Coordinates of C-alpha atoms in Angstrom, one line a residue:
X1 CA 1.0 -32.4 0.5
X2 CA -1.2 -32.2 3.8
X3 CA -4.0 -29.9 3.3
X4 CA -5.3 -30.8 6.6
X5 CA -6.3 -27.3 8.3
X6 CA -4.2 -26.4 11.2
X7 CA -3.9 -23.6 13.3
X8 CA -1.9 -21.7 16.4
X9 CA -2.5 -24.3 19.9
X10 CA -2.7 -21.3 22.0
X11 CA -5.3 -20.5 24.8
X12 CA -7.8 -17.8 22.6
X13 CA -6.3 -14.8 24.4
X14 CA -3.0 -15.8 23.8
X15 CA -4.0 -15.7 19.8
X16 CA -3.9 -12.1 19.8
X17 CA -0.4 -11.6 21.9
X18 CA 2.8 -10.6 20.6
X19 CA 4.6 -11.7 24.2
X20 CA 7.6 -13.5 24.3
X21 CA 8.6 -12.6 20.4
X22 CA 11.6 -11.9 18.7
X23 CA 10.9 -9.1 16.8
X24 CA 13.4 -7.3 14.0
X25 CA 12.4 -3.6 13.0
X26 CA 14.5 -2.5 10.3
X27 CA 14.9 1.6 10.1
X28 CA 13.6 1.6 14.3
X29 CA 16.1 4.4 15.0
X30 CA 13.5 7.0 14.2
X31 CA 9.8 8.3 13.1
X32 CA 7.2 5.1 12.2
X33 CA 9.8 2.3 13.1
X34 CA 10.8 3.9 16.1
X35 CA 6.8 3.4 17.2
X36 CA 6.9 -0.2 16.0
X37 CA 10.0 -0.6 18.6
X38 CA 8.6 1.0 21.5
X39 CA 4.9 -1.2 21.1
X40 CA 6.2 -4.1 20.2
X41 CA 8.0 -3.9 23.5
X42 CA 5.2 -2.9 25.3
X43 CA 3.2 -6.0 24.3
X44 CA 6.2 -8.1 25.6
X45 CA 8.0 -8.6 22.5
X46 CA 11.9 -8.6 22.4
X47 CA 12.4 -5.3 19.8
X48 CA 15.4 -5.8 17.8
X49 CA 16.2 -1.8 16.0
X50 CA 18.3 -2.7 13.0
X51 CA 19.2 0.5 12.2
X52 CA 21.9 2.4 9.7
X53 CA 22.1 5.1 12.6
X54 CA 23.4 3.2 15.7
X55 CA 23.2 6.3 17.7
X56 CA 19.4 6.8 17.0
X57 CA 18.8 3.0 17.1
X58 CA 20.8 2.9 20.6
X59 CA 18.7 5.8 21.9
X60 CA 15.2 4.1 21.3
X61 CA 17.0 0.9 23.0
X62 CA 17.9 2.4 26.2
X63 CA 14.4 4.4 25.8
X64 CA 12.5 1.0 25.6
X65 CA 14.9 -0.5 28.6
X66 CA 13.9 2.2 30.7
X67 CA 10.6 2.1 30.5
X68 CA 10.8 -1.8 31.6
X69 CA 11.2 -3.6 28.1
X70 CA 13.3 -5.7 25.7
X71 CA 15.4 -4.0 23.3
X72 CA 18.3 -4.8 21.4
X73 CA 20.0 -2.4 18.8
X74 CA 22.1 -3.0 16.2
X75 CA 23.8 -1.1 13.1
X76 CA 22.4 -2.6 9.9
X77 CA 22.9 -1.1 6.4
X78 CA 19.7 -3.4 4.6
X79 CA 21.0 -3.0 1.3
X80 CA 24.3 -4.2 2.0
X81 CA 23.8 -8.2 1.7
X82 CA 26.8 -9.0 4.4
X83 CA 25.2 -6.4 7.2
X84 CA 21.8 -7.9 6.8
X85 CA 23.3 -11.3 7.2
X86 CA 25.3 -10.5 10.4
X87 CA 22.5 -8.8 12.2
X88 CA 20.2 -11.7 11.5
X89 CA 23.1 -14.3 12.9
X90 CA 23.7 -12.2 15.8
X91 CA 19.8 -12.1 16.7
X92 CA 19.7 -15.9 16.4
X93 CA 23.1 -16.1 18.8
X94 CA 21.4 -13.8 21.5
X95 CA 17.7 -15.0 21.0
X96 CA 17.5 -18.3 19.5
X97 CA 15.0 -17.1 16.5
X98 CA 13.1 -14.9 14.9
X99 CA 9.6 -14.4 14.4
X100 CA 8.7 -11.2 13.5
X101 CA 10.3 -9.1 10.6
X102 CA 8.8 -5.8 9.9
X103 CA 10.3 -4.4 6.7
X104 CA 10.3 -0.5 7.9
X105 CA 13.2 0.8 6.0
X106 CA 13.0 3.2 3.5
X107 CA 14.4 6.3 2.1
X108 CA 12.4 9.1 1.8
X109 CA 12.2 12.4 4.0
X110 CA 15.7 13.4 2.7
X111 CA 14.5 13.3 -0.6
X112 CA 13.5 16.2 -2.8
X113 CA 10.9 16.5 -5.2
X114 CA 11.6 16.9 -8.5
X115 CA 10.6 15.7 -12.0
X116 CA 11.3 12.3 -12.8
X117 CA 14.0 12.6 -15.6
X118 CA 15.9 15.1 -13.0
X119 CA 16.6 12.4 -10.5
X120 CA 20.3 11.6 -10.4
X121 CA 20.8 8.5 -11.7
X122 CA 22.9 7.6 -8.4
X123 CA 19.8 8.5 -6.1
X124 CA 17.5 6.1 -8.0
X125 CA 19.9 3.5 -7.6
X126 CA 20.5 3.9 -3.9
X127 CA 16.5 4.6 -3.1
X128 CA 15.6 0.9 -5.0
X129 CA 18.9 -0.5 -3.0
X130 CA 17.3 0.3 -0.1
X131 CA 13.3 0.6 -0.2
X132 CA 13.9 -2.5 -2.5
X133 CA 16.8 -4.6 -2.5
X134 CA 17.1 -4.1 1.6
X135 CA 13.5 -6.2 2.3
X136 CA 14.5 -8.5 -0.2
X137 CA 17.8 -9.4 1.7
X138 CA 16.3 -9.1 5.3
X139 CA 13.6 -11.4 4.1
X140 CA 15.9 -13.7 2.4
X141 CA 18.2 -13.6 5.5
X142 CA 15.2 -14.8 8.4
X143 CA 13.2 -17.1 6.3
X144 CA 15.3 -20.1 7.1
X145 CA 15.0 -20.0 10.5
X146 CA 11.2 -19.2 10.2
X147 CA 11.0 -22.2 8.0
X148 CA 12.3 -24.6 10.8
X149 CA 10.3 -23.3 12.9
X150 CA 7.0 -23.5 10.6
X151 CA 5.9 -19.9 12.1
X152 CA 7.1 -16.5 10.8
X153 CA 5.4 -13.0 10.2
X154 CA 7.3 -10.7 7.2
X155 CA 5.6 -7.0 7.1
X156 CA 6.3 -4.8 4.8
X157 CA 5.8 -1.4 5.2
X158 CA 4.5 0.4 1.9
X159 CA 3.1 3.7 0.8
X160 CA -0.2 5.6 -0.1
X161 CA 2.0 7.3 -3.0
X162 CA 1.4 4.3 -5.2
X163 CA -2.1 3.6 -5.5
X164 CA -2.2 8.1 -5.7
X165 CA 0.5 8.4 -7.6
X166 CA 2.3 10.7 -6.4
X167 CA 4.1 13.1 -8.7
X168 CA 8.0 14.0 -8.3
X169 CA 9.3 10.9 -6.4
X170 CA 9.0 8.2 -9.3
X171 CA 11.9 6.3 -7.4
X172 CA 10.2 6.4 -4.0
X173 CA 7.2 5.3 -5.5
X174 CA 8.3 2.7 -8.0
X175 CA 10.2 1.5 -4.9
X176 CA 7.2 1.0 -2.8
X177 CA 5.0 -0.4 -5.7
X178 CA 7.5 -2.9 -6.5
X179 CA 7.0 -3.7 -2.5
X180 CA 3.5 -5.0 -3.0
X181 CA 4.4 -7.5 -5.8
X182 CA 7.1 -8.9 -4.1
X183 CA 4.7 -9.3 -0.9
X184 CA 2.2 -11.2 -3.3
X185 CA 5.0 -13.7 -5.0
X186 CA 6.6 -14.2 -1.4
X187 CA 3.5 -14.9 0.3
X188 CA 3.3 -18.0 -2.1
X189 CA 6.4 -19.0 -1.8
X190 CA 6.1 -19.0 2.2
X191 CA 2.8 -20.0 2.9
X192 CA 3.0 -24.2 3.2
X193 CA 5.7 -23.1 5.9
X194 CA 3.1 -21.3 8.1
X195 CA 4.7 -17.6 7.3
X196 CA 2.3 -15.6 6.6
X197 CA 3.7 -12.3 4.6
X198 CA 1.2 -9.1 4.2
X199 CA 2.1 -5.2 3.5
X200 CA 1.0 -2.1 5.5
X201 CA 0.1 1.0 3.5
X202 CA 0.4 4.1 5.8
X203 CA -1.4 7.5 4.6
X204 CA 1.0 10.4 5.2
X205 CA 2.2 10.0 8.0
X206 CA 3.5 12.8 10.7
X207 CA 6.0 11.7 12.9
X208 CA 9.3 13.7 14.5
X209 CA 11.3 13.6 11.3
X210 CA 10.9 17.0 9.4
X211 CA 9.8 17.1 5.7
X212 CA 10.9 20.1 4.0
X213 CA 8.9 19.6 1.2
X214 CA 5.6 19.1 2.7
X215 CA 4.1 23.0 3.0
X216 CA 1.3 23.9 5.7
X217 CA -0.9 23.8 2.7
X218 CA 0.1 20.5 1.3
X219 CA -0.5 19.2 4.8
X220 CA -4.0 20.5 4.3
X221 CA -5.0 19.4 1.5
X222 CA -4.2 15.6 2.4
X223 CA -5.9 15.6 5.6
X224 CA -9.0 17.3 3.9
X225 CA -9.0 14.6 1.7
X226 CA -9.4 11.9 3.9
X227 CA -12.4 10.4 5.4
X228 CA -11.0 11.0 9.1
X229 CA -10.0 14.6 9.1
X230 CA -6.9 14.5 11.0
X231 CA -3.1 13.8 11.0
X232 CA -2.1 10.7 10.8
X233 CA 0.3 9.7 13.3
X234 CA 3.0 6.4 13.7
X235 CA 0.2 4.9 16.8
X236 CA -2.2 4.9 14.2
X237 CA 0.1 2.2 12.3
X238 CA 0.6 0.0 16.0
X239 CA -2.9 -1.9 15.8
X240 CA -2.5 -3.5 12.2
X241 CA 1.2 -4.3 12.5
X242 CA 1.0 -5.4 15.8
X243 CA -1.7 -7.5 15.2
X244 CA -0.5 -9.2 11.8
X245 CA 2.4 -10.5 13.8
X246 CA 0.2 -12.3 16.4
X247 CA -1.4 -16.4 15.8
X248 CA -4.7 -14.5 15.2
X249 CA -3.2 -13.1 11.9
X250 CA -2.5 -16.9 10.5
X251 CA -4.8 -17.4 7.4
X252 CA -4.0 -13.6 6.9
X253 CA -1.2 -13.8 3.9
X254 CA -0.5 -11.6 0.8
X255 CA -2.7 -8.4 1.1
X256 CA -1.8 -5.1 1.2
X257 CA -3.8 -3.4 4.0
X258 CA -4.3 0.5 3.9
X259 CA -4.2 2.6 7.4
X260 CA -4.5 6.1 6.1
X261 CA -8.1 7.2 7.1
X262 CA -9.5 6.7 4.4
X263 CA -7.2 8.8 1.8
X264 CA -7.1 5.9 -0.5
X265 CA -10.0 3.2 -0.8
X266 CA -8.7 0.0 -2.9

């Protein structure tokens, strides 16, 4: 094998531009992923929403095309294996690649809190088919035409409940831990193809999707314990994941990255 170094031919500006790209949000239709879509689009990336809701995923696509971007929306169940595989095909057919996945996904705001051995047996399994199963299969499904390519970003988005361990969602957590080892193992497996692979850990994040179990107080108490004192909000997220899908990010491969202001320190 060549170990020669290598690296991105671009003008220096250009390492740090998202422009041009073919990016697939999964979950864009709403709250954190629906921010992803909008600035990826405003750097000049081509926003593909795969989304379970078309009707939210269809609304951030004609609010991205009004504003004077590129956005494409499609209905995508991630943890069904033949939906994944069709939305990837029909991104290829319209764009001719992809080269951004971000892994945004997730069950979570619907859940309720409650002890571990309470959980319906049918909600753990359809939280790990989906916060889990789902990245595997939208992975699995872009990495061959990232490997022809030799150039592919795969983020997945993670959660400040594991390293707090946070109590009463032992599915949504083991979900999101199990996240960071597959970004580890994949990151090996991807990197001699220039695909780099990295997790983003947001804090809690406040965003247009209500969480009934999240008091006034509870909300208090995790900004308090922060190191910035404020609510964090989805723009807050932009910088990292925008910038772990640009050239610049190329020797940047299997780390989990925290954004939460400081609630966690690793």
């Amino acid at each position: 094998m060549n170990h020669k170094a290598t690296f991105d031919a671009v003008p220096y500006g250009r390492n740090f531009d998202v422009a041009g790209r073919v990016a697939i949000i999964t979950g864009g239709g709403q709250g954190i992923g629906r921010e992803y879509a909008r600035q990826f689009a405003a750097a000049g990336a081509h926003a593909i929403i795969a989304e379970a809701n078309f009707e939210r995923a269809s609304a951030v696509q004609d609010e991205i095309i009004a504003a004077g971007g590129s956005a494409f929306a499609l209905h995508t169940d991630v943890g069904d294996q033949n939906s994944v595989e069709a939305m990837v095909a029909d991104v290829i057919r319209r764009f001719g690649r992809v080269d951004v996945l971000v892994n945004n996904a997730g069950i979570f705001t619907s859940l309720k809190m409650k002890p571990f051995e309470e959980i319906p047996f049918d909600e753990w399994e359809q939280v790990l088919r989906v916060n889990i199963t789902g990245c595997y299969l939208t992975a699995r499904a872009v990495t061959s035409h990232m490997r022809q390519r030799n150039w592919g970003r795969i983020i997945n988005i993670t959660s400040g409940s594991v390293p707090l361990g946070v109590r009463n969602y032992l599915h949504y957590v083991t979900s999101k831990s199990a996240l960071i080892g597959m970004t580890n193992s994949m990151a090996r497996e991807l990197g001699s193809y220039g695909i780099t692979v990295n997790a983003v850990q947001p804090g809690g994040t406040f965003t247009e999707v209500p969480r009934e179990t999240l008091t006034e107080e509870g909300k208090s108490r995790l900004i308090a314990s922060q190191c910035i004192p404020r609510e964090e909000v989805p723009m807050d997220l932009v910088g990292l994941v925008l910038f772990l899908s640009t050239p610049a990010a190329s020797f940047i491969t299997g780390q989990t990255i925290a954004v939460d202001g400081g609630l966690t320190h690793w």
